[in-house]
């Protein structure tokens, strides 16, 4: 299960402390201009060591493309790529060889495979999301051709939440601060909270909100391939994600149907809805309105404080983690959310072109 997508696919490889992480993207339409600076910028948004609220691990995350691109354009052939790991401190993890970290994949991975790479989580590490960022960046370049844009931002860290709808925010401000929050007052509060927890050796979680504009009508399937189900699966497959909701989500259950329905109107823009409580998806198919959803991330499970646990033989043990870790993954998760969404939308766009003559 290392391949994502149906027509536009990515197969990833690599571990946190291995030689490299990378992948193969297949199904990329031919003739797309490949903006290398844009792709590297996407990786820079995800990379560690970018600010004081992230892990101090320093990695350039420089992508190397191996195939599928000629004279700056996609050829239609598989696009192979890799990003070399250059700043591993594997010795920091020696004390984790035989113990299971609370709320990590250590126990479940070992139980399933009978072996695990204890250095930074191995294949279970969030470092492997590098491949998703490259695949998503390529998908974004293709989606530019049809006018689709995707913008995510931090809307909550701990108990500090943005209380404005995305329509009332200047999303262009998202990249102006370390936490990637377009509400600058809330951003300052979020950063202060993260730094306080980092000093305490503790962590926190939060929420990423994502907005997709310009999505064509008709993407998604009416039964098992509902567009919101595909987006939900993509988001829930990101490390540390605990929840997904789109449109009004859980808040909408307290409304009456007469308050919740999106009424259709017809004017110079054509047929569209007067409101968008559905979040741009109805019956599992995009309706042309903005698609918006929220993704909940748990507090980082790695704490820089002693915790009780057990070893692989079931004996009680005390865990004291060393190394460099994020006190909150949310700021670095923003581009990952965007890139997973981009791959879902492009895959469905390509599939949709095959459903009608």
Short mmCIF file of C-alpha atoms in Angstrom, two decimals, residues 219-223 225-236 244-247 278-286 291-293 344-345 348:
data_model
loop_
_atom_site.label_atom_id
_atom_site.label_comp_id
_atom_site.label_asym_id
_atom_site.label_seq_id
_atom_site.Cartn_x
_atom_site.Cartn_y
_atom_site.Cartn_z
CA UNK A 219 -15.46 15.52 -10.02
CA UNK A 220 -16.04 12.49 -7.82
CA UNK A 221 -18.27 9.44 -8.03
CA UNK A 222 -21.80 8.92 -6.68
CA UNK A 223 -21.08 5.68 -4.80
CA UNK A 225 -15.58 7.17 -4.96
CA UNK A 226 -17.29 10.19 -3.42
CA UNK A 227 -14.99 13.20 -3.68
CA UNK A 228 -15.23 14.07 0.01
CA UNK A 229 -14.48 10.45 0.90
CA UNK A 230 -11.35 10.54 -1.25
CA UNK A 231 -10.25 13.83 0.31
CA UNK A 232 -10.95 12.43 3.76
CA UNK A 233 -8.91 9.29 3.08
CA UNK A 234 -6.03 11.41 1.74
CA UNK A 235 -6.03 13.63 4.81
CA UNK A 236 -6.45 10.81 7.33
CA UNK A 244 -11.64 15.43 8.87
CA UNK A 245 -14.76 17.47 8.13
CA UNK A 246 -15.90 19.39 5.07
CA UNK A 247 -18.45 22.13 4.57
CA UNK A 278 -22.18 21.82 1.48
CA UNK A 279 -18.53 22.74 1.06
CA UNK A 280 -18.54 22.49 -2.73
CA UNK A 281 -19.55 18.81 -2.84
CA UNK A 282 -23.05 17.37 -3.18
CA UNK A 283 -23.85 13.70 -3.64
CA UNK A 284 -20.12 13.01 -3.60
CA UNK A 285 -19.57 15.17 -6.70
CA UNK A 286 -18.11 18.68 -6.92
CA UNK A 291 -14.40 23.15 -1.62
CA UNK A 292 -13.35 23.73 1.97
CA UNK A 293 -12.47 21.31 4.74
CA UNK A 344 -6.93 13.97 -5.32
CA UNK A 345 -8.36 16.75 -7.50
CA UNK A 348 -10.44 12.93 -10.34
#
